[in-house]
């Protein structure tokens, strides 16, 4: 490779507040168009914005969790541009004095640790929404106007699409742990723009960047970056120049499409918003948020490794959300076996969630019921295969595991006398196999166990069967 890739990401995260940033309109998604708007978010003459206190709290939380300095005084500005989804003709944002400055996020990409700098986190309002597929004309929905956002602007520190992917994944995890954003990219509550450029190795000056938009998944961000690096490399190698432009990502064709020339900050003619005073953040406000921060993902991952001795892949999944982590820890505590709890959740509970397309809290299999199933298997009350059946029945009916064991007749047979009778019958019906087994063909153990399970209709305790096989052969 002759060139080094330089990537910076701008992430817009919609804050989980009940009302908008400067008015009392609801922020709920998916409601009838134009049912949540007022003179303030429509930008009508004489309407004055009033800052939502909850928005400030959530911005501070995001800043603290990503190692930012919280500014005691920050200023709202008007970002001027003209587009059909922006009724006021400007967007209220923060420019020179944002609420959070100079943070960072540590990531691991391709096995290497790296610290990605974050220039700023600032507050702003969202624009409206244009709908192009319901009428011959484009339609405008004002419901999203004024929805509170934080924009998280990274330094151009990432050098590959994999680093960008890990940065996005880590940031999303933090925002969800903080409960400041639901990070639903399909609904637009988390949006990512990537600034991508290349330069010769050893060069310190940044190359001409392209801004990539319209990426609705992290995998698409990765694909778009790789495509753009290839496009710019081909241009330069053929003696052409890279023009600063904004591109849309076409996920169907896996290509970028030029949208417009990229604006610079001067084009927006920023100036302080005359309707909003300086935002003052006190030490008390910062301390209140600091004291209520949850255990953050990296800290939880480290503790899970030390406390439960889990491998990195299991930890990554079990700490993906606070809900999964809490479900796991409660199950592990109740059943007394951290490894078993991990195995059942990773292989069975996540499969149920995928099949039902539901949230963890909607499952009928609570952590208490899963722990009871695990204990029934551990104490040989039921077999592992019966445990799977009980789990499916619990999820279908919501009944207690022990009740279902009795109703379905799945209690495991561990009575040595009964099992010995079964094995003696199997030996008498398979004399050739018995002789081969006596001669050292140990592979036949699985044959005899299988026959015993068949004879007992799956209820025989495999451990006890193995013991009895050895006892009978030796005698």
GROMACS .gro file of C-alpha atoms in nm:
model
  475
    1UNK     CA    1   0.000   0.000   0.000
    2UNK     CA    2   0.137   0.340  -0.103
    3UNK     CA    3  -0.123   0.536   0.090
    4UNK     CA    4  -0.236   0.572   0.448
    5UNK     CA    5  -0.608   0.591   0.522
    6UNK     CA    6  -0.732   0.870   0.751
    7UNK     CA    7  -1.081   0.844   0.900
    8UNK     CA    8  -1.280   1.071   1.127
    9UNK     CA    9  -1.637   0.995   1.234
   10UNK     CA   10  -1.924   1.227   1.321
   11UNK     CA   11  -2.198   1.050   1.513
   12UNK     CA   12  -2.541   1.197   1.580
   13UNK     CA   13  -2.714   1.030   1.876
   14UNK     CA   14  -3.076   1.110   1.952
   15UNK     CA   15  -3.119   1.160   2.326
   16UNK     CA   16  -3.383   0.956   2.513
   17UNK     CA   17  -3.597   1.239   2.642
   18UNK     CA   18  -3.975   1.260   2.647
   19UNK     CA   19  -3.979   1.607   2.495
   20UNK     CA   20  -3.775   1.804   2.243
   21UNK     CA   21  -3.468   2.013   2.316
   22UNK     CA   22  -3.631   2.359   2.307
   23UNK     CA   23  -4.006   2.294   2.345
   24UNK     CA   24  -4.256   2.057   2.509
   25UNK     CA   25  -4.345   1.851   2.198
   26UNK     CA   26  -4.314   1.472   2.226
   27UNK     CA   27  -4.018   1.289   2.072
   28UNK     CA   28  -4.194   0.955   2.011
   29UNK     CA   29  -4.105   0.776   1.688
   30UNK     CA   30  -4.351   0.645   1.429
   31UNK     CA   31  -4.653   0.861   1.513
   32UNK     CA   32  -4.873   1.028   1.251
   33UNK     CA   33  -4.683   1.297   1.059
   34UNK     CA   34  -4.699   1.653   1.190
   35UNK     CA   35  -4.871   1.564   1.517
   36UNK     CA   36  -4.578   1.669   1.741
   37UNK     CA   37  -4.486   2.020   1.638
   38UNK     CA   38  -4.544   2.372   1.763
   39UNK     CA   39  -4.443   2.731   1.678
   40UNK     CA   40  -4.102   2.677   1.844
   41UNK     CA   41  -3.992   2.369   1.649
   42UNK     CA   42  -4.155   2.505   1.334
   43UNK     CA   43  -3.958   2.827   1.371
   44UNK     CA   44  -4.257   3.061   1.352
   45UNK     CA   45  -4.196   3.433   1.414
   46UNK     CA   46  -4.198   3.532   1.781
   47UNK     CA   47  -4.154   3.178   1.914
   48UNK     CA   48  -3.874   3.148   2.172
   49UNK     CA   49  -3.677   2.832   2.259
   50UNK     CA   50  -3.639   2.711   2.619
   51UNK     CA   51  -3.364   2.457   2.690
   52UNK     CA   52  -3.465   2.112   2.819
   53UNK     CA   53  -3.269   2.042   3.141
   54UNK     CA   54  -3.274   1.663   3.085
   55UNK     CA   55  -3.090   1.711   2.756
   56UNK     CA   56  -2.801   1.879   2.940
   57UNK     CA   57  -2.783   1.597   3.198
   58UNK     CA   58  -2.759   1.331   2.929
   59UNK     CA   59  -2.491   1.522   2.739
   60UNK     CA   60  -2.285   1.549   3.059
   61UNK     CA   61  -2.322   1.173   3.119
   62UNK     CA   62  -2.202   1.096   2.765
   63UNK     CA   63  -1.908   1.332   2.812
   64UNK     CA   64  -1.800   1.185   3.146
   65UNK     CA   65  -1.820   0.828   3.015
   66UNK     CA   66  -1.595   0.916   2.719
   67UNK     CA   67  -1.329   1.099   2.922
   68UNK     CA   68  -1.425   1.455   2.820
   69UNK     CA   69  -1.376   1.780   3.002
   70UNK     CA   70  -1.716   1.935   3.074
   71UNK     CA   71  -1.723   2.304   2.995
   72UNK     CA   72  -1.867   2.522   3.270
   73UNK     CA   73  -1.990   2.768   3.006
   74UNK     CA   74  -2.103   2.670   2.657
   75UNK     CA   75  -2.288   2.862   2.387
   76UNK     CA   76  -2.561   2.778   2.138
   77UNK     CA   77  -2.514   2.905   1.782
   78UNK     CA   78  -2.721   2.926   1.467
   79UNK     CA   79  -2.594   2.706   1.185
   80UNK     CA   80  -2.741   2.860   0.871
   81UNK     CA   81  -2.831   2.651   0.569
   82UNK     CA   82  -3.137   2.617   0.351
   83UNK     CA   83  -3.300   2.281   0.298
   84UNK     CA   84  -3.668   2.179   0.278
   85UNK     CA   85  -3.655   1.983   0.606
   86UNK     CA   86  -3.531   2.286   0.807
   87UNK     CA   87  -3.826   2.524   0.864
   88UNK     CA   88  -3.625   2.797   1.039
   89UNK     CA   89  -3.355   2.812   0.774
   90UNK     CA   90  -3.101   2.748   1.048
   91UNK     CA   91  -3.025   2.478   1.304
   92UNK     CA   92  -2.957   2.556   1.669
   93UNK     CA   93  -2.627   2.387   1.750
   94UNK     CA   94  -2.301   2.450   1.936
   95UNK     CA   95  -1.986   2.554   1.755
   96UNK     CA   96  -1.691   2.728   1.917
   97UNK     CA   97  -1.786   2.649   2.277
   98UNK     CA   98  -1.933   2.295   2.300
   99UNK     CA   99  -2.046   2.138   2.627
  100UNK     CA  100  -1.781   1.857   2.614
  101UNK     CA  101  -1.423   1.879   2.487
  102UNK     CA  102  -1.112   1.665   2.439
  103UNK     CA  103  -1.224   1.312   2.518
  104UNK     CA  104  -1.113   0.973   2.395
  105UNK     CA  105  -1.217   0.613   2.352
  106UNK     CA  106  -0.985   0.312   2.377
  107UNK     CA  107  -1.048   0.036   2.121
  108UNK     CA  108  -0.895  -0.295   2.014
  109UNK     CA  109  -0.877  -0.354   1.637
  110UNK     CA  110  -0.693  -0.638   1.463
  111UNK     CA  111  -0.551  -0.739   1.801
  112UNK     CA  112  -0.395  -0.396   1.867
  113UNK     CA  113  -0.497  -0.145   2.133
  114UNK     CA  114  -0.551   0.212   2.020
  115UNK     CA  115  -0.675   0.537   2.168
  116UNK     CA  116  -0.906   0.739   1.941
  117UNK     CA  117  -0.935   1.105   2.031
  118UNK     CA  118  -1.276   1.274   2.044
  119UNK     CA  119  -1.265   1.642   1.962
  120UNK     CA  120  -1.600   1.734   2.113
  121UNK     CA  121  -1.953   1.641   2.202
  122UNK     CA  122  -2.200   1.918   2.139
  123UNK     CA  123  -2.575   1.965   2.167
  124UNK     CA  124  -2.802   2.047   1.876
  125UNK     CA  125  -3.153   2.006   1.743
  126UNK     CA  126  -3.251   1.766   1.465
  127UNK     CA  127  -3.408   1.871   1.137
  128UNK     CA  128  -3.742   1.743   1.007
  129UNK     CA  129  -3.799   1.454   0.771
  130UNK     CA  130  -3.875   1.445   0.400
  131UNK     CA  131  -4.087   1.157   0.263
  132UNK     CA  132  -4.041   1.084  -0.106
  133UNK     CA  133  -4.240   0.766  -0.170
  134UNK     CA  134  -4.601   0.855  -0.080
  135UNK     CA  135  -4.685   1.124  -0.333
  136UNK     CA  136  -4.566   1.272  -0.660
  137UNK     CA  137  -4.425   1.554  -0.448
  138UNK     CA  138  -4.191   1.519  -0.150
  139UNK     CA  139  -4.380   1.546   0.178
  140UNK     CA  140  -4.257   1.711   0.498
  141UNK     CA  141  -4.299   1.574   0.851
  142UNK     CA  142  -4.217   1.819   1.132
  143UNK     CA  143  -4.231   1.557   1.411
  144UNK     CA  144  -3.853   1.520   1.418
  145UNK     CA  145  -3.781   1.896   1.416
  146UNK     CA  146  -3.621   1.991   1.745
  147UNK     CA  147  -3.547   1.636   1.859
  148UNK     CA  148  -3.243   1.660   2.091
  149UNK     CA  149  -2.912   1.532   1.956
  150UNK     CA  150  -2.555   1.506   2.069
  151UNK     CA  151  -2.297   1.512   1.793
  152UNK     CA  152  -1.981   1.320   1.878
  153UNK     CA  153  -1.690   1.431   1.659
  154UNK     CA  154  -1.378   1.216   1.657
  155UNK     CA  155  -1.025   1.319   1.572
  156UNK     CA  156  -0.899   1.182   1.236
  157UNK     CA  157  -0.721   0.905   1.428
  158UNK     CA  158  -0.857   0.591   1.263
  159UNK     CA  159  -0.653   0.420   0.992
  160UNK     CA  160  -0.880   0.138   0.875
  161UNK     CA  161  -1.246   0.049   0.840
  162UNK     CA  162  -1.196  -0.209   1.117
  163UNK     CA  163  -1.080   0.061   1.359
  164UNK     CA  164  -1.384   0.270   1.264
  165UNK     CA  165  -1.610  -0.032   1.321
  166UNK     CA  166  -1.463  -0.099   1.667
  167UNK     CA  167  -1.490   0.268   1.761
  168UNK     CA  168  -1.857   0.274   1.659
  169UNK     CA  169  -1.929  -0.050   1.842
  170UNK     CA  170  -1.761   0.072   2.159
  171UNK     CA  171  -1.935   0.408   2.151
  172UNK     CA  172  -2.276   0.253   2.089
  173UNK     CA  173  -2.225   0.021   2.386
  174UNK     CA  174  -2.144   0.314   2.615
  175UNK     CA  175  -2.445   0.519   2.501
  176UNK     CA  176  -2.676   0.223   2.564
  177UNK     CA  177  -2.524   0.155   2.906
  178UNK     CA  178  -2.581   0.519   2.998
  179UNK     CA  179  -2.941   0.498   2.870
  180UNK     CA  180  -2.895   0.828   2.687
  181UNK     CA  181  -2.976   0.685   2.340
  182UNK     CA  182  -3.142   0.366   2.216
  183UNK     CA  183  -2.897   0.359   1.920
  184UNK     CA  184  -3.154   0.228   1.673
  185UNK     CA  185  -2.995   0.305   1.336
  186UNK     CA  186  -3.300   0.188   1.140
  187UNK     CA  187  -3.516   0.450   1.314
  188UNK     CA  188  -3.244   0.713   1.277
  189UNK     CA  189  -3.171   0.758   1.647
  190UNK     CA  190  -2.803   0.686   1.575
  191UNK     CA  191  -2.651   0.821   1.254
  192UNK     CA  192  -2.292   0.817   1.138
  193UNK     CA  193  -2.106   1.029   0.883
  194UNK     CA  194  -1.753   0.929   0.790
  195UNK     CA  195  -1.484   1.167   0.666
  196UNK     CA  196  -1.238   0.964   0.462
  197UNK     CA  197  -0.912   1.067   0.296
  198UNK     CA  198  -0.582   0.910   0.196
  199UNK     CA  199  -0.225   1.040   0.195
  200UNK     CA  200   0.121   0.900   0.114
  201UNK     CA  201   0.279   0.713   0.403
  202UNK     CA  202   0.498   0.949   0.603
  203UNK     CA  203   0.293   1.256   0.506
  204UNK     CA  204   0.147   1.454   0.799
  205UNK     CA  205  -0.080   1.686   0.603
  206UNK     CA  206  -0.436   1.559   0.562
  207UNK     CA  207  -0.558   1.468   0.215
  208UNK     CA  208  -0.879   1.593   0.055
  209UNK     CA  209  -1.169   1.426   0.235
  210UNK     CA  210  -1.498   1.284   0.120
  211UNK     CA  211  -1.795   1.277   0.357
  212UNK     CA  212  -2.000   0.957   0.351
  213UNK     CA  213  -2.367   0.968   0.456
  214UNK     CA  214  -2.678   0.747   0.455
  215UNK     CA  215  -2.516   0.448   0.626
  216UNK     CA  216  -2.777   0.262   0.831
  217UNK     CA  217  -2.558  -0.009   0.984
  218UNK     CA  218  -2.206  -0.047   1.115
  219UNK     CA  219  -2.130  -0.307   0.847
  220UNK     CA  220  -2.235  -0.055   0.582
  221UNK     CA  221  -2.004   0.205   0.738
  222UNK     CA  222  -1.719  -0.043   0.702
  223UNK     CA  223  -1.809  -0.127   0.340
  224UNK     CA  224  -1.849   0.241   0.246
  225UNK     CA  225  -1.508   0.333   0.391
  226UNK     CA  226  -1.335   0.048   0.206
  227UNK     CA  227  -1.504   0.148  -0.120
  228UNK     CA  228  -1.411   0.513  -0.078
  229UNK     CA  229  -1.046   0.432  -0.003
  230UNK     CA  230  -1.031   0.223  -0.319
  231UNK     CA  231  -1.197   0.500  -0.523
  232UNK     CA  232  -0.959   0.770  -0.401
  233UNK     CA  233  -0.655   0.547  -0.449
  234UNK     CA  234  -0.754   0.475  -0.809
  235UNK     CA  235  -0.806   0.846  -0.879
  236UNK     CA  236  -0.464   0.948  -0.750
  237UNK     CA  237  -0.282   0.659  -0.916
  238UNK     CA  238  -0.435   0.767  -1.249
  239UNK     CA  239  -0.313   1.124  -1.206
  240UNK     CA  240  -0.651   1.270  -1.109
  241UNK     CA  241  -0.743   1.473  -0.802
  242UNK     CA  242  -0.987   1.400  -0.521
  243UNK     CA  243  -1.260   1.665  -0.495
  244UNK     CA  244  -1.411   1.746  -0.155
  245UNK     CA  245  -1.765   1.613  -0.183
  246UNK     CA  246  -2.048   1.457   0.012
  247UNK     CA  247  -2.143   1.105  -0.098
  248UNK     CA  248  -2.444   0.885  -0.027
  249UNK     CA  249  -2.388   0.513   0.027
  250UNK     CA  250  -2.603   0.286  -0.191
  251UNK     CA  251  -2.627  -0.036   0.012
  252UNK     CA  252  -2.796  -0.223  -0.274
  253UNK     CA  253  -2.518  -0.157  -0.523
  254UNK     CA  254  -2.237  -0.124  -0.264
  255UNK     CA  255  -2.114   0.203  -0.416
  256UNK     CA  256  -2.095   0.569  -0.314
  257UNK     CA  257  -2.291   0.828  -0.514
  258UNK     CA  258  -2.186   1.195  -0.529
  259UNK     CA  259  -2.449   1.415  -0.364
  260UNK     CA  260  -2.305   1.768  -0.344
  261UNK     CA  261  -1.989   1.968  -0.287
  262UNK     CA  262  -1.884   1.954   0.077
  263UNK     CA  263  -1.944   2.268   0.276
  264UNK     CA  264  -1.689   2.417   0.512
  265UNK     CA  265  -1.776   2.571   0.849
  266UNK     CA  266  -1.758   2.921   0.695
  267UNK     CA  267  -2.047   2.833   0.463
  268UNK     CA  268  -2.277   2.792   0.764
  269UNK     CA  269  -2.217   3.149   0.893
  270UNK     CA  270  -2.227   3.047   1.260
  271UNK     CA  271  -2.315   3.314   1.515
  272UNK     CA  272  -2.440   3.294   1.878
  273UNK     CA  273  -2.814   3.239   1.902
  274UNK     CA  274  -2.962   3.563   2.042
  275UNK     CA  275  -3.261   3.380   2.192
  276UNK     CA  276  -3.054   3.151   2.418
  277UNK     CA  277  -2.828   3.256   2.702
  278UNK     CA  278  -2.493   3.098   2.788
  279UNK     CA  279  -2.537   2.746   2.923
  280UNK     CA  280  -2.390   2.730   3.274
  281UNK     CA  281  -2.291   2.387   3.408
  282UNK     CA  282  -2.213   2.375   3.780
  283UNK     CA  283  -1.987   2.136   3.971
  284UNK     CA  284  -2.298   2.003   4.143
  285UNK     CA  285  -2.457   1.912   3.808
  286UNK     CA  286  -2.140   1.729   3.701
  287UNK     CA  287  -2.106   1.546   4.034
  288UNK     CA  288  -2.471   1.436   4.023
  289UNK     CA  289  -2.416   1.267   3.688
  290UNK     CA  290  -2.078   1.126   3.787
  291UNK     CA  291  -2.230   0.964   4.096
  292UNK     CA  292  -2.503   0.790   3.895
  293UNK     CA  293  -2.288   0.652   3.612
  294UNK     CA  294  -2.330   0.274   3.573
  295UNK     CA  295  -2.042   0.030   3.552
  296UNK     CA  296  -1.914   0.104   3.201
  297UNK     CA  297  -1.857  -0.166   2.936
  298UNK     CA  298  -1.476  -0.190   2.965
  299UNK     CA  299  -1.495  -0.215   3.345
  300UNK     CA  300  -1.768  -0.479   3.325
  301UNK     CA  301  -1.571  -0.680   3.066
  302UNK     CA  302  -1.264  -0.679   3.292
  303UNK     CA  303  -1.469  -0.785   3.597
  304UNK     CA  304  -1.644  -1.066   3.405
  305UNK     CA  305  -1.305  -1.200   3.300
  306UNK     CA  306  -1.166  -1.193   3.654
  307UNK     CA  307  -1.480  -1.296   3.842
  308UNK     CA  308  -1.628  -1.558   3.611
  309UNK     CA  309  -1.322  -1.677   3.411
  310UNK     CA  310  -1.506  -1.643   3.081
  311UNK     CA  311  -1.335  -1.622   2.741
  312UNK     CA  312  -1.329  -1.296   2.546
  313UNK     CA  313  -1.594  -1.400   2.293
  314UNK     CA  314  -1.843  -1.490   2.566
  315UNK     CA  315  -1.770  -1.168   2.755
  316UNK     CA  316  -1.824  -0.959   2.442
  317UNK     CA  317  -2.176  -1.101   2.396
  318UNK     CA  318  -2.275  -1.112   2.762
  319UNK     CA  319  -2.179  -0.746   2.815
  320UNK     CA  320  -2.331  -0.621   2.491
  321UNK     CA  321  -2.614  -0.458   2.685
  322UNK     CA  322  -2.677  -0.399   3.053
  323UNK     CA  323  -2.993  -0.612   3.025
  324UNK     CA  324  -2.802  -0.919   2.905
  325UNK     CA  325  -2.524  -0.865   3.159
  326UNK     CA  326  -2.773  -0.836   3.447
  327UNK     CA  327  -2.969  -1.140   3.325
  328UNK     CA  328  -2.648  -1.342   3.312
  329UNK     CA  329  -2.521  -1.237   3.655
  330UNK     CA  330  -2.854  -1.307   3.821
  331UNK     CA  331  -2.877  -1.650   3.655
  332UNK     CA  332  -2.517  -1.736   3.749
  333UNK     CA  333  -2.574  -1.638   4.111
  334UNK     CA  334  -2.898  -1.836   4.143
  335UNK     CA  335  -2.771  -2.155   3.979
  336UNK     CA  336  -2.423  -2.133   4.131
  337UNK     CA  337  -2.242  -2.211   3.806
  338UNK     CA  338  -2.113  -1.917   3.600
  339UNK     CA  339  -1.991  -2.133   3.309
  340UNK     CA  340  -2.322  -2.319   3.274
  341UNK     CA  341  -2.521  -1.996   3.291
  342UNK     CA  342  -2.302  -1.852   3.016
  343UNK     CA  343  -2.348  -2.159   2.795
  344UNK     CA  344  -2.727  -2.166   2.828
  345UNK     CA  345  -2.764  -1.795   2.757
  346UNK     CA  346  -2.526  -1.791   2.460
  347UNK     CA  347  -2.667  -2.100   2.291
  348UNK     CA  348  -3.033  -2.108   2.394
  349UNK     CA  349  -3.162  -1.776   2.526
  350UNK     CA  350  -3.008  -1.571   2.243
  351UNK     CA  351  -3.152  -1.819   1.993
  352UNK     CA  352  -3.500  -1.770   2.142
  353UNK     CA  353  -3.458  -1.392   2.126
  354UNK     CA  354  -3.363  -1.415   1.759
  355UNK     CA  355  -3.653  -1.646   1.675
  356UNK     CA  356  -3.912  -1.439   1.861
  357UNK     CA  357  -3.764  -1.103   1.757
  358UNK     CA  358  -3.827  -0.966   2.104
  359UNK     CA  359  -3.649  -0.798   2.392
  360UNK     CA  360  -3.497  -0.988   2.684
  361UNK     CA  361  -3.752  -0.845   2.926
  362UNK     CA  362  -4.036  -0.992   2.717
  363UNK     CA  363  -3.923  -1.353   2.764
  364UNK     CA  364  -4.124  -1.584   2.988
  365UNK     CA  365  -3.797  -1.753   3.080
  366UNK     CA  366  -3.681  -1.526   3.359
  367UNK     CA  367  -3.335  -1.562   3.508
  368UNK     CA  368  -3.497  -1.742   3.804
  369UNK     CA  369  -3.656  -2.004   3.576
  370UNK     CA  370  -3.341  -2.052   3.369
  371UNK     CA  371  -3.138  -2.099   3.688
  372UNK     CA  372  -3.388  -2.362   3.805
  373UNK     CA  373  -3.353  -2.554   3.475
  374UNK     CA  374  -2.973  -2.544   3.505
  375UNK     CA  375  -2.990  -2.676   3.864
  376UNK     CA  376  -3.223  -2.959   3.757
  377UNK     CA  377  -2.966  -3.066   3.498
  378UNK     CA  378  -2.669  -3.023   3.733
  379UNK     CA  379  -2.829  -3.238   4.001
  380UNK     CA  380  -2.920  -3.509   3.746
  381UNK     CA  381  -3.293  -3.459   3.804
  382UNK     CA  382  -3.328  -3.424   3.426
  383UNK     CA  383  -3.093  -3.484   3.135
  384UNK     CA  384  -2.940  -3.203   2.929
  385UNK     CA  385  -3.169  -3.285   2.635
  386UNK     CA  386  -3.469  -3.282   2.867
  387UNK     CA  387  -3.349  -2.943   2.992
  388UNK     CA  388  -3.376  -2.807   2.638
  389UNK     CA  389  -3.733  -2.938   2.616
  390UNK     CA  390  -3.821  -2.783   2.952
  391UNK     CA  391  -3.675  -2.449   2.841
  392UNK     CA  392  -3.891  -2.451   2.526
  393UNK     CA  393  -4.198  -2.541   2.734
  394UNK     CA  394  -4.125  -2.267   2.990
  395UNK     CA  395  -4.099  -2.010   2.711
  396UNK     CA  396  -4.424  -2.132   2.557
  397UNK     CA  397  -4.633  -2.163   2.874
  398UNK     CA  398  -4.460  -1.955   3.141
  399UNK     CA  399  -4.497  -2.244   3.387
  400UNK     CA  400  -4.239  -2.334   3.650
  401UNK     CA  401  -3.967  -2.580   3.531
  402UNK     CA  402  -4.037  -2.840   3.806
  403UNK     CA  403  -4.408  -2.839   3.718
  404UNK     CA  404  -4.325  -2.907   3.353
  405UNK     CA  405  -4.083  -3.187   3.446
  406UNK     CA  406  -4.370  -3.366   3.619
  407UNK     CA  407  -4.628  -3.287   3.351
  408UNK     CA  408  -4.404  -3.403   3.065
  409UNK     CA  409  -4.262  -3.700   3.254
  410UNK     CA  410  -3.902  -3.597   3.195
  411UNK     CA  411  -3.753  -3.693   3.532
  412UNK     CA  412  -3.420  -3.867   3.478
  413UNK     CA  413  -3.391  -4.230   3.589
  414UNK     CA  414  -3.090  -4.269   3.819
  415UNK     CA  415  -3.207  -4.578   4.009
  416UNK     CA  416  -2.917  -4.822   3.974
  417UNK     CA  417  -3.138  -5.130   4.003
  418UNK     CA  418  -3.370  -5.021   3.724
  419UNK     CA  419  -3.082  -4.915   3.499
  420UNK     CA  420  -2.894  -5.240   3.567
  421UNK     CA  421  -3.197  -5.438   3.452
  422UNK     CA  422  -3.209  -5.231   3.131
  423UNK     CA  423  -2.838  -5.288   3.061
  424UNK     CA  424  -2.856  -5.662   3.127
  425UNK     CA  425  -3.134  -5.685   2.868
  426UNK     CA  426  -2.931  -5.486   2.615
  427UNK     CA  427  -2.621  -5.704   2.674
  428UNK     CA  428  -2.823  -6.023   2.625
  429UNK     CA  429  -2.966  -5.890   2.296
  430UNK     CA  430  -2.622  -5.784   2.164
  431UNK     CA  431  -2.374  -6.063   2.253
  432UNK     CA  432  -2.139  -5.988   1.958
  433UNK     CA  433  -2.103  -5.627   2.061
  434UNK     CA  434  -2.039  -5.731   2.421
  435UNK     CA  435  -1.751  -5.957   2.311
  436UNK     CA  436  -1.600  -5.681   2.095
  437UNK     CA  437  -1.628  -5.441   2.387
  438UNK     CA  438  -1.456  -5.690   2.618
  439UNK     CA  439  -1.178  -5.717   2.359
  440UNK     CA  440  -1.103  -5.345   2.389
  441UNK     CA  441  -1.338  -5.177   2.137
  442UNK     CA  442  -1.420  -4.885   2.365
  443UNK     CA  443  -1.612  -4.703   2.089
  444UNK     CA  444  -1.901  -4.935   2.166
  445UNK     CA  445  -1.962  -4.746   2.490
  446UNK     CA  446  -2.163  -4.486   2.298
  447UNK     CA  447  -2.359  -4.768   2.131
  448UNK     CA  448  -2.462  -4.916   2.466
  449UNK     CA  449  -2.547  -4.574   2.613
  450UNK     CA  450  -2.757  -4.498   2.306
  451UNK     CA  451  -2.944  -4.826   2.341
  452UNK     CA  452  -3.007  -4.754   2.708
  453UNK     CA  453  -3.144  -4.409   2.628
  454UNK     CA  454  -3.369  -4.561   2.364
  455UNK     CA  455  -3.494  -4.829   2.601
  456UNK     CA  456  -3.562  -4.575   2.878
  457UNK     CA  457  -3.721  -4.327   2.634
  458UNK     CA  458  -3.445  -4.075   2.700
  459UNK     CA  459  -3.482  -4.079   3.078
  460UNK     CA  460  -3.174  -4.278   3.176
  461UNK     CA  461  -2.892  -4.096   3.352
  462UNK     CA  462  -2.592  -4.130   3.114
  463UNK     CA  463  -2.339  -4.106   3.397
  464UNK     CA  464  -2.501  -4.391   3.586
  465UNK     CA  465  -2.534  -4.594   3.265
  466UNK     CA  466  -2.159  -4.561   3.202
  467UNK     CA  467  -2.084  -4.679   3.555
  468UNK     CA  468  -2.315  -4.980   3.523
  469UNK     CA  469  -2.166  -5.077   3.184
  470UNK     CA  470  -1.820  -5.092   3.341
  471UNK     CA  471  -1.952  -5.285   3.639
  472UNK     CA  472  -2.128  -5.548   3.425
  473UNK     CA  473  -1.838  -5.592   3.183
  474UNK     CA  474  -1.589  -5.640   3.465
  475UNK     CA  475  -1.814  -5.897   3.632
   0.00000   0.00000   0.00000
